[in-house]
GROMACS .gro file of C-alpha atoms in nm:
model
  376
    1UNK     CA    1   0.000   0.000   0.000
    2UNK     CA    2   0.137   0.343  -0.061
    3UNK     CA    3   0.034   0.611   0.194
    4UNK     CA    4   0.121   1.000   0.153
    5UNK     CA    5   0.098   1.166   0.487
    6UNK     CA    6  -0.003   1.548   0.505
    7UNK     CA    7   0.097   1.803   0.744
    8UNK     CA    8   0.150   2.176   0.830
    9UNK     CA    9   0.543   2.125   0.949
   10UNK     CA   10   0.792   1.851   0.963
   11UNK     CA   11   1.013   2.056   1.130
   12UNK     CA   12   1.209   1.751   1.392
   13UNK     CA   13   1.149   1.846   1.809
   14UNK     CA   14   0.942   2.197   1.690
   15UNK     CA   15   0.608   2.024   1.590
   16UNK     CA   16   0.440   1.747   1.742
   17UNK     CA   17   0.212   1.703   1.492
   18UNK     CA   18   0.507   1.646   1.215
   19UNK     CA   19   0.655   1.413   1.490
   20UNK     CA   20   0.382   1.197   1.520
   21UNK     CA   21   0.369   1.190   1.182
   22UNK     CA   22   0.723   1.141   1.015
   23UNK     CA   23   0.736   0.810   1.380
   24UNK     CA   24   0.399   0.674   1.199
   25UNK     CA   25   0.540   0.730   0.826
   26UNK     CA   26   0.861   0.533   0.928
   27UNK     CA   27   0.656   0.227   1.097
   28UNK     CA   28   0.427   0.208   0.835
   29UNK     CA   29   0.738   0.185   0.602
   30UNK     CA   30   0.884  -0.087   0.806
   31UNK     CA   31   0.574  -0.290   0.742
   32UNK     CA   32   0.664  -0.326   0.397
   33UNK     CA   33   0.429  -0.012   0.323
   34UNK     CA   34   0.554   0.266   0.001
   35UNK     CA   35   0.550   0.626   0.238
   36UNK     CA   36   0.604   0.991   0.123
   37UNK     CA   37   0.581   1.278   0.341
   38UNK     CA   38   0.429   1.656   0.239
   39UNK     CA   39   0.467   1.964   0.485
   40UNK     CA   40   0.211   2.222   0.330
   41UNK     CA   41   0.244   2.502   0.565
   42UNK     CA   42   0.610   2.459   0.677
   43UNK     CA   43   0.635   2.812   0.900
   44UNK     CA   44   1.045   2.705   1.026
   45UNK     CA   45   1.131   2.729   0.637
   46UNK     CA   46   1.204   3.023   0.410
   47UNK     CA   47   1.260   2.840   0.111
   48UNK     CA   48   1.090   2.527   0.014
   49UNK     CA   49   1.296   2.200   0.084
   50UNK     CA   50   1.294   1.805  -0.039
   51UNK     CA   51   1.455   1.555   0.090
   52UNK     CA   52   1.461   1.253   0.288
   53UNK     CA   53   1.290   1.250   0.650
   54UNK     CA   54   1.420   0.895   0.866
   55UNK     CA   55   1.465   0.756   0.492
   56UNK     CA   56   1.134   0.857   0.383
   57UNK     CA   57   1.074   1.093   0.052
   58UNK     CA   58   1.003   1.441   0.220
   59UNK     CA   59   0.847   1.733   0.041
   60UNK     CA   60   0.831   2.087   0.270
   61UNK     CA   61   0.663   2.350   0.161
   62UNK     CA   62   0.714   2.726   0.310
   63UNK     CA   63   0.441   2.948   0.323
   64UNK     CA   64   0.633   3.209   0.192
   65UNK     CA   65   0.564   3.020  -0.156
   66UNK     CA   66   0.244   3.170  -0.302
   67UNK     CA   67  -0.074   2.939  -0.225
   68UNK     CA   68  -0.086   2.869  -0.610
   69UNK     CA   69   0.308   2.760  -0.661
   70UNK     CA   70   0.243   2.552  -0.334
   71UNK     CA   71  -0.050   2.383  -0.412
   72UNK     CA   72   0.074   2.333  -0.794
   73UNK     CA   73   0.440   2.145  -0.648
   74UNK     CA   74   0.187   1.949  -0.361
   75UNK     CA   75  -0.021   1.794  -0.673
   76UNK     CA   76   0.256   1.710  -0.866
   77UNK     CA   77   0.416   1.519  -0.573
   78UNK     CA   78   0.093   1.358  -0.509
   79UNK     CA   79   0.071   1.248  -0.904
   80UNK     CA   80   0.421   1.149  -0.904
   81UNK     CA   81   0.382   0.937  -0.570
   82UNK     CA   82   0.025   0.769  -0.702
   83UNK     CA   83  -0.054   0.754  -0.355
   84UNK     CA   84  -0.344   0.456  -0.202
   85UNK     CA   85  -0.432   0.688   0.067
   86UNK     CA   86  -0.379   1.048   0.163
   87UNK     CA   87  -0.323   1.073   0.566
   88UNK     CA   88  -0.479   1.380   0.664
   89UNK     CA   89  -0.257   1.453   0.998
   90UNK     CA   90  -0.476   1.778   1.071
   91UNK     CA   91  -0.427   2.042   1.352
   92UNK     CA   92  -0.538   2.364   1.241
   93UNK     CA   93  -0.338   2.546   1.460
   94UNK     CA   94  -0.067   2.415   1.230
   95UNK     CA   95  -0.223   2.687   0.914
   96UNK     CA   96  -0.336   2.953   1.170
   97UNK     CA   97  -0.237   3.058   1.519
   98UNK     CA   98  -0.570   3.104   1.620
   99UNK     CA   99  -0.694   2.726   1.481
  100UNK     CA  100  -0.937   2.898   1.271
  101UNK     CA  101  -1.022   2.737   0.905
  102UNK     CA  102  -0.884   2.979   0.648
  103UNK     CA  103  -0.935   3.043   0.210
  104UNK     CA  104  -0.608   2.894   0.224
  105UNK     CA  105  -0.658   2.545   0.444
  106UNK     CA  106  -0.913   2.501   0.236
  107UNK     CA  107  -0.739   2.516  -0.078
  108UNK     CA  108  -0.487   2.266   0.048
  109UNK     CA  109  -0.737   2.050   0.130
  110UNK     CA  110  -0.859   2.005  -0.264
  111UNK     CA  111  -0.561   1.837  -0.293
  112UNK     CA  112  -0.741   1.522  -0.161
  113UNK     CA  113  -0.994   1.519  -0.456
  114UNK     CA  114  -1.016   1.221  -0.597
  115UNK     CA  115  -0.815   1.053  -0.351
  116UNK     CA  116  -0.910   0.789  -0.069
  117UNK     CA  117  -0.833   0.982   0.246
  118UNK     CA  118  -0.808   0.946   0.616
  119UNK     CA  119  -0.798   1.219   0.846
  120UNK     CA  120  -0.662   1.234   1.209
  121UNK     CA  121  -0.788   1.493   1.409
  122UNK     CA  122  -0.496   1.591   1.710
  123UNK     CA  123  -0.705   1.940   1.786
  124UNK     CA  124  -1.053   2.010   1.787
  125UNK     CA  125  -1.196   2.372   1.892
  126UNK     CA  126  -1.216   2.558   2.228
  127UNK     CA  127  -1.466   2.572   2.409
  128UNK     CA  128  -1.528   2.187   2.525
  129UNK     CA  129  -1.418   2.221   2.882
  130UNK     CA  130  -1.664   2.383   3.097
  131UNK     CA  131  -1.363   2.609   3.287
  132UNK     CA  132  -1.262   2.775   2.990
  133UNK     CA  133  -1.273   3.183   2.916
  134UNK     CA  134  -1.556   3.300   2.728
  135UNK     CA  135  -1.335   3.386   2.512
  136UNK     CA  136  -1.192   3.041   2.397
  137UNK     CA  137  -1.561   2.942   2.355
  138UNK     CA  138  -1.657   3.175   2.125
  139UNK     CA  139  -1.320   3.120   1.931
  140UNK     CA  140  -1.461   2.783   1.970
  141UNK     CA  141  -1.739   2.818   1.735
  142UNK     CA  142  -1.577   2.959   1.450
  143UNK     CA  143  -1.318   2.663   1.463
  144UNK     CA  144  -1.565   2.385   1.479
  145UNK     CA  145  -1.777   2.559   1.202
  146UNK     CA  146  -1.434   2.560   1.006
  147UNK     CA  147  -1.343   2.243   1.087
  148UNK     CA  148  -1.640   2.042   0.995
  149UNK     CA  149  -1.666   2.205   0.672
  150UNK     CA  150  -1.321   2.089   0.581
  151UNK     CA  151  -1.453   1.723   0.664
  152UNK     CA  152  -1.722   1.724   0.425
  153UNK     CA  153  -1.458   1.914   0.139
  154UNK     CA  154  -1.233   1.601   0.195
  155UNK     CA  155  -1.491   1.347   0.168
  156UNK     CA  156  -1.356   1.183   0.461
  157UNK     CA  157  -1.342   0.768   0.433
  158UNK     CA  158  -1.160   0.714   0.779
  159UNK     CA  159  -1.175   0.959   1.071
  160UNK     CA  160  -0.930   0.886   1.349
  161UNK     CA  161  -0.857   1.113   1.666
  162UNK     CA  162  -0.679   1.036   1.999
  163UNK     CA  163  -0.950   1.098   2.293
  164UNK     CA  164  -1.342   0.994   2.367
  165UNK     CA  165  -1.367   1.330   2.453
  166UNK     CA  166  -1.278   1.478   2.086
  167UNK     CA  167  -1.476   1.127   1.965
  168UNK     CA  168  -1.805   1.255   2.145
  169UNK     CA  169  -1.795   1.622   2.035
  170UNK     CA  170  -1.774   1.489   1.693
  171UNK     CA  171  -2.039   1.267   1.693
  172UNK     CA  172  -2.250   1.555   1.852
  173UNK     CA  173  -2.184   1.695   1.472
  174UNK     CA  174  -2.232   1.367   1.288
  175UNK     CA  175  -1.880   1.240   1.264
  176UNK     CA  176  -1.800   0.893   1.369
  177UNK     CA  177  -1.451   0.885   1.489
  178UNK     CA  178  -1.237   0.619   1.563
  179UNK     CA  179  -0.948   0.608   1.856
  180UNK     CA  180  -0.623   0.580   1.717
  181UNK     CA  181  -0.383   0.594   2.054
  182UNK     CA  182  -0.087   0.842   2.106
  183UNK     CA  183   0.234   0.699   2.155
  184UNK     CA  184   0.519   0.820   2.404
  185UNK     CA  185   0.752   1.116   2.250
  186UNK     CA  186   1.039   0.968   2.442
  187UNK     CA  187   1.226   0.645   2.314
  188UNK     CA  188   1.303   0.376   2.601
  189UNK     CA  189   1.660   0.406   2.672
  190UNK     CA  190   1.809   0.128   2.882
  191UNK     CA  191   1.735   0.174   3.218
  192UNK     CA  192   1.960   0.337   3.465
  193UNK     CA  193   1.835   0.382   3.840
  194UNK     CA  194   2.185   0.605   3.945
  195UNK     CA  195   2.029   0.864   3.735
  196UNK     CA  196   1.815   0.970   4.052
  197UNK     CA  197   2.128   1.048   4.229
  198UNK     CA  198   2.158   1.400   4.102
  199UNK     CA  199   1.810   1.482   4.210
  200UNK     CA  200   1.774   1.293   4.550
  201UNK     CA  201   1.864   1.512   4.845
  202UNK     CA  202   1.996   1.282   5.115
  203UNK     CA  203   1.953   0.891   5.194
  204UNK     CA  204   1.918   0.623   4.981
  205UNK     CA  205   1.665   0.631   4.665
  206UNK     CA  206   1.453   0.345   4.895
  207UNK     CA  207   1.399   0.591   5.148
  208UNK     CA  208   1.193   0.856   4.938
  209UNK     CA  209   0.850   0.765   4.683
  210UNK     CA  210   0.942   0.966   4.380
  211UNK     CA  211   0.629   1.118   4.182
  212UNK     CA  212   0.746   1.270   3.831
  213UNK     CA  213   0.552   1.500   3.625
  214UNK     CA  214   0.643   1.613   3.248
  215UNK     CA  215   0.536   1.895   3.050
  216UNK     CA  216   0.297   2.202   3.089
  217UNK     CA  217   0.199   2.213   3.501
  218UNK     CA  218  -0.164   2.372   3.490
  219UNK     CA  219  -0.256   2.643   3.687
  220UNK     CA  220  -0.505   2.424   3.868
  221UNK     CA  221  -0.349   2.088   3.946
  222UNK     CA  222  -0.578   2.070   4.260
  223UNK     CA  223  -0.285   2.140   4.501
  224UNK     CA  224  -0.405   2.089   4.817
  225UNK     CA  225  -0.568   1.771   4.739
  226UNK     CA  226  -0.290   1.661   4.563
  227UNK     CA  227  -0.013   1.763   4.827
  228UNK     CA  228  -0.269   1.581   5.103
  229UNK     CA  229  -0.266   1.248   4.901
  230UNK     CA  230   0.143   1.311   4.811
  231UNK     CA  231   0.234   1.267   5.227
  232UNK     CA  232  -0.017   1.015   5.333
  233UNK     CA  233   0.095   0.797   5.039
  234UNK     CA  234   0.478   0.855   5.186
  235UNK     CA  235   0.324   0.791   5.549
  236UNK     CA  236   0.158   0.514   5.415
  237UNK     CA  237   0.511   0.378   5.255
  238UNK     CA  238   0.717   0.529   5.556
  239UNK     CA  239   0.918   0.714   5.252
  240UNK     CA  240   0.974   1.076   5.204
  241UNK     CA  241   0.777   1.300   4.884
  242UNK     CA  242   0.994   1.374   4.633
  243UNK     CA  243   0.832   1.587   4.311
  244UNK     CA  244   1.106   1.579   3.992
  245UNK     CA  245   0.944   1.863   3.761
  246UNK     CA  246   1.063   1.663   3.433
  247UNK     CA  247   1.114   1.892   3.105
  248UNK     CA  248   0.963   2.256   3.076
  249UNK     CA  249   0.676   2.336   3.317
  250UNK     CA  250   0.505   2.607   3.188
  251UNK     CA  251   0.416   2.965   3.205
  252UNK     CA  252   0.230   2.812   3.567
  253UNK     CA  253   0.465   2.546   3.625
  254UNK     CA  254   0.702   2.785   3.925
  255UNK     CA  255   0.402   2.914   4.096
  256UNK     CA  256   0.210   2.586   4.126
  257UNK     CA  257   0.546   2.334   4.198
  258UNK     CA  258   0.642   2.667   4.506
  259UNK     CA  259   0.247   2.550   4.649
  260UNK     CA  260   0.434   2.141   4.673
  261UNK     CA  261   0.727   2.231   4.850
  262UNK     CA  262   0.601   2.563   5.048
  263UNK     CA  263   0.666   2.483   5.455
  264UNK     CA  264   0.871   2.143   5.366
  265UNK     CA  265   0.540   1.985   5.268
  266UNK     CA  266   0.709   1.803   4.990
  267UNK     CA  267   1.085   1.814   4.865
  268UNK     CA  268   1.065   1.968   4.447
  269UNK     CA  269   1.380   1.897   4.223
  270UNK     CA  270   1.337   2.079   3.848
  271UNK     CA  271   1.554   1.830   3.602
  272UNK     CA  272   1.503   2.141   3.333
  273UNK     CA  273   1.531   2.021   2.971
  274UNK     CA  274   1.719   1.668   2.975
  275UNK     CA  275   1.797   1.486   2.613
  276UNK     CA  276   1.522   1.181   2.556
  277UNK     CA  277   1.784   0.953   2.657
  278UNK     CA  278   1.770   1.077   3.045
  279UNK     CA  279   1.429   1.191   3.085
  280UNK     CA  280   1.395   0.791   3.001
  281UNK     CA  281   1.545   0.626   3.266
  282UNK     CA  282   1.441   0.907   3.476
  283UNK     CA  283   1.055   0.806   3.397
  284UNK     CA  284   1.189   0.427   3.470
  285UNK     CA  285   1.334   0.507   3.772
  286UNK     CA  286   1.083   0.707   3.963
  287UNK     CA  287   0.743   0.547   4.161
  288UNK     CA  288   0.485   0.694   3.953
  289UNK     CA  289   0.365   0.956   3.723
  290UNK     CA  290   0.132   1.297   3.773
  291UNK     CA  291  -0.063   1.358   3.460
  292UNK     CA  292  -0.059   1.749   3.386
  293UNK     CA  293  -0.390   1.710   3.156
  294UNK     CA  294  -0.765   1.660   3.283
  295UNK     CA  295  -0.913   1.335   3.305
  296UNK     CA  296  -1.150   1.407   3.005
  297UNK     CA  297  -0.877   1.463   2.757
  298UNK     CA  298  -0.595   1.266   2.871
  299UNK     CA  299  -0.589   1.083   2.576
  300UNK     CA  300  -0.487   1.373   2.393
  301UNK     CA  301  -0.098   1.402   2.582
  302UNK     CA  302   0.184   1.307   2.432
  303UNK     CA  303   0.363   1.318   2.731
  304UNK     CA  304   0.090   1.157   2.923
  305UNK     CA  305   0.188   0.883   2.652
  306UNK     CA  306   0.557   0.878   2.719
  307UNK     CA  307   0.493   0.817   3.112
  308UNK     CA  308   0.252   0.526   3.014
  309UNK     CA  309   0.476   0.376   2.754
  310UNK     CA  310   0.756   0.363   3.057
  311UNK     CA  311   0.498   0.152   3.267
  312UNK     CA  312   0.425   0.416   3.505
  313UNK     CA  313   0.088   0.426   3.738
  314UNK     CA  314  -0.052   0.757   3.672
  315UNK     CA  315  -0.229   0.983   3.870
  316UNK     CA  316  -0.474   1.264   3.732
  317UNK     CA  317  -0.506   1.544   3.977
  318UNK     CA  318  -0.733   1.750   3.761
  319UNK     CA  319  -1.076   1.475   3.730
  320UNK     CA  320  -1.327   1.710   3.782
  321UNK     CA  321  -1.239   1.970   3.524
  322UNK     CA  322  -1.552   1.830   3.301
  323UNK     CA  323  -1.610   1.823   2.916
  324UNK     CA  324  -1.896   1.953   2.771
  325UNK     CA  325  -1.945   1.674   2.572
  326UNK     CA  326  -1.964   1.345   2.829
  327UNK     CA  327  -1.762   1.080   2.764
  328UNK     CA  328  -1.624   0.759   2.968
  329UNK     CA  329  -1.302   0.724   2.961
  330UNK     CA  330  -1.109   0.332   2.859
  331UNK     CA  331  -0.818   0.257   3.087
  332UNK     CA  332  -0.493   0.127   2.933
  333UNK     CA  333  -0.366  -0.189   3.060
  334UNK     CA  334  -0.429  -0.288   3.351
  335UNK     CA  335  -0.570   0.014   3.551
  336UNK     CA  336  -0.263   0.205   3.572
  337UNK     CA  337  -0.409   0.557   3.516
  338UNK     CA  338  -0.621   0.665   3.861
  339UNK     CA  339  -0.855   0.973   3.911
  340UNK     CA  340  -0.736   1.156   4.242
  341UNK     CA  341  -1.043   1.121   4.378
  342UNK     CA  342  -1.054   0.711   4.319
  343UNK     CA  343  -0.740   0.582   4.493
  344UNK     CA  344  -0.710   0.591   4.882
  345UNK     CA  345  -0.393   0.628   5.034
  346UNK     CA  346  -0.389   0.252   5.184
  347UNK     CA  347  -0.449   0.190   4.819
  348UNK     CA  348  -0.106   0.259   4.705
  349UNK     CA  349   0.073  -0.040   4.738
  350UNK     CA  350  -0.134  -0.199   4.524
  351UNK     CA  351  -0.162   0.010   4.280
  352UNK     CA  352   0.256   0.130   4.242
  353UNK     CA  353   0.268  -0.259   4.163
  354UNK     CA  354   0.118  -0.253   3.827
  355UNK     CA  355   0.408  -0.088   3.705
  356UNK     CA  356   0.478  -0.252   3.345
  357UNK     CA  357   0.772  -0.300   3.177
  358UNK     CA  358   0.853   0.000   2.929
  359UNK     CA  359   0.695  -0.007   2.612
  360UNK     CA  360   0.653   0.177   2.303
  361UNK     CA  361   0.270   0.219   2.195
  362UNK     CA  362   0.368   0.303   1.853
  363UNK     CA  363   0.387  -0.060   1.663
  364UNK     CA  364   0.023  -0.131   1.812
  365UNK     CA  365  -0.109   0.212   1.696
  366UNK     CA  366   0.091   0.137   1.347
  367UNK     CA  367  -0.097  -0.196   1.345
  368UNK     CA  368  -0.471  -0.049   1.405
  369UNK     CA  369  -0.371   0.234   1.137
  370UNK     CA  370  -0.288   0.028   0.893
  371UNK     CA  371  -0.570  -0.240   0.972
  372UNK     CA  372  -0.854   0.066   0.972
  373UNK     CA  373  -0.718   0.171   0.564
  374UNK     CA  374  -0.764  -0.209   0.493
  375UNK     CA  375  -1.075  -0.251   0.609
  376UNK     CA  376  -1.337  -0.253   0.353
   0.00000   0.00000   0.00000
């Protein structure tokens, strides 16, 4: 099968979207499957560029080519390629910083005419969480409005996005969705428990229970609750709270992690930004995982991914921060992501026991990709 994948940027550690997609491109490729890649709105080049991305043909196109030349050199990649699918890897904030639909997206988009194509959906609009400004939901509107037009221009044949929450919403609008899964945006490095040592005050690493967190802290992580479950879970163990603030936190991050360790409550290390490698066998080192995104849309992390692709148990501070769409929510194996509210301290034994073995999620998500295009 021969698959061209479509993006805004393929730019490597500057776009997740052109991550995900270049990691799925390459898997699909090692399957035995023909793959091309095609940037359409590539903002981190001033001059159009082809080339090879991971061994896979690459076309990038820079917006600073007129819509016409870049839709013309698009098509005649896509004719030279003859592809079996087009793979629609779609966030809008990729075309516009405000997510909104724009003339232009929607020209791109003709280049699916005539093609069989799948789209995967990694943003929807604003608006779907009830805490949200009332200014995101009116944003909101004009993005979904935008949005599902462009589904019925590309004559969608598979629809794929990474949450029930974003599958609900859609099917509010008439768009059956399936889940395709995120996988973890940090390869398993071989595991290496000295790597702690930096980090660990005093004692030995058996003498503190070591939460991480990774990425963008929320301003409302549910502190208090959180700090109260942090020490009885370490009274519970008769261990010491240690925090490690993994990666960049966040415009919020300082203010929220200074709430943690305010008074001695709980003892906060900051790695700062660590190469893949590290944060690894720092993730496979530690006793669990904080999730920085509500419950509702957890799906939708990438580093919620990476922390359950290195076997963590994972807690999720924020589970009352509600959708406006309901949804339930299906567990990855076995149980290891818990709602704050859900897991009692004398709980914790238990549950820091079904810790699995580090994992990549990407060759099963490859595998239900590929299956879903096959499917008749």
């Amino acid at each position: 099968m021969k698959i061209a994948f479509l993006c805004s940027s393929l730019e490597p550690a500057r776009d997740g979207v052109g991550d995900y997609t270049r990691s799925l491109a390459v898997a699909c490729a090692a399957r035995g499957h023909a793959c091309a890649l095609l940037a359409l709105h590539d903002t981190h080049l001033t001059a159009s560029q082809e080339r090879l991305a991971d061994e896979i043909p690459a076309l990038r196109l820079s917006p600073r080519l007129p819509l016409p030349a870049r839709i013309a050199d698009a098509r005649a990649c896509l004719a030279d390629f003859s592809p079996d699918w087009i793979s629609w890897q779609f966030s809008s904030y990729g075309y516009h910083p405000r997510g909104l639909i724009s003339a232009e997206t929607r020209s791109l988009a003709t280049l699916a005419a005539g093609r069989r194509t799948h789209v995967m959906l990694h943003e929807l609009w604003g608006g779907l969480s009830r805490d949200e400004p009332w200014f995101n939901r009116i944003l909101g509107r004009f993005q979904r409005r935008g949005l599902v037009s462009l589904l019925h221009l590309l004559r969608t044949q598979r629809l794929h996005t990474s949450n029930v929450a974003y599958r609900s919403a859609l099917a509010a609008h008439q768009w059956s969705a399936e889940l395709l899964p995120l996988w973890g945006n940090i390869p398993i490095a071989a595991a290496r428990p000295e790597v702690l040592a930096p980090f660990v005050p005093s004692g030995t690493r058996e003498s503190w229970l070591i939460a991480v967190t990774f990425g963008n802290v929320p301003r409302e992580w549910r502190q208090d609750a959180t700090i109260a479950f942090f020490q009885a879970a370490a009274a519970q163990l008769r261990r010491r709270p240690l925090l490690l603030v993994c990666g960049r936190a966040g415009p919020h991050g300082p203010a929220v992690v200074r709430q943690f360790s305010a008074g001695g409550k709980i003892t906060v290390a900051a790695t700062g930004e660590l190469p893949a490698e590290k944060i690894s066998r720092i993730f496979q080192a530690v006793d669990f995982g904080i999730a920085p995104h509500p419950w509702g849309l957890i799906g939708k992390s990438g580093a919620v991914a990476a922390l359950i692709d290195h076997g963590l148990p994972l807690l999720v501070p924020n589970d009352d921060r509600l959708t406006r769409i309901p949804s339930d929510l299906p567990l990855p194996p076995p149980g290891l992501l818990s709602r704050l509210s859900d897991l009692p301290p004398d709980a914790i034994p238990a549950w820091l026991a079904r810790r699995l073995p580090a994992a990549s999620t990407l060759p099963r998500t490859a595998d239900d990709f590929l299956e879903s295009l096959t499917r008749i």
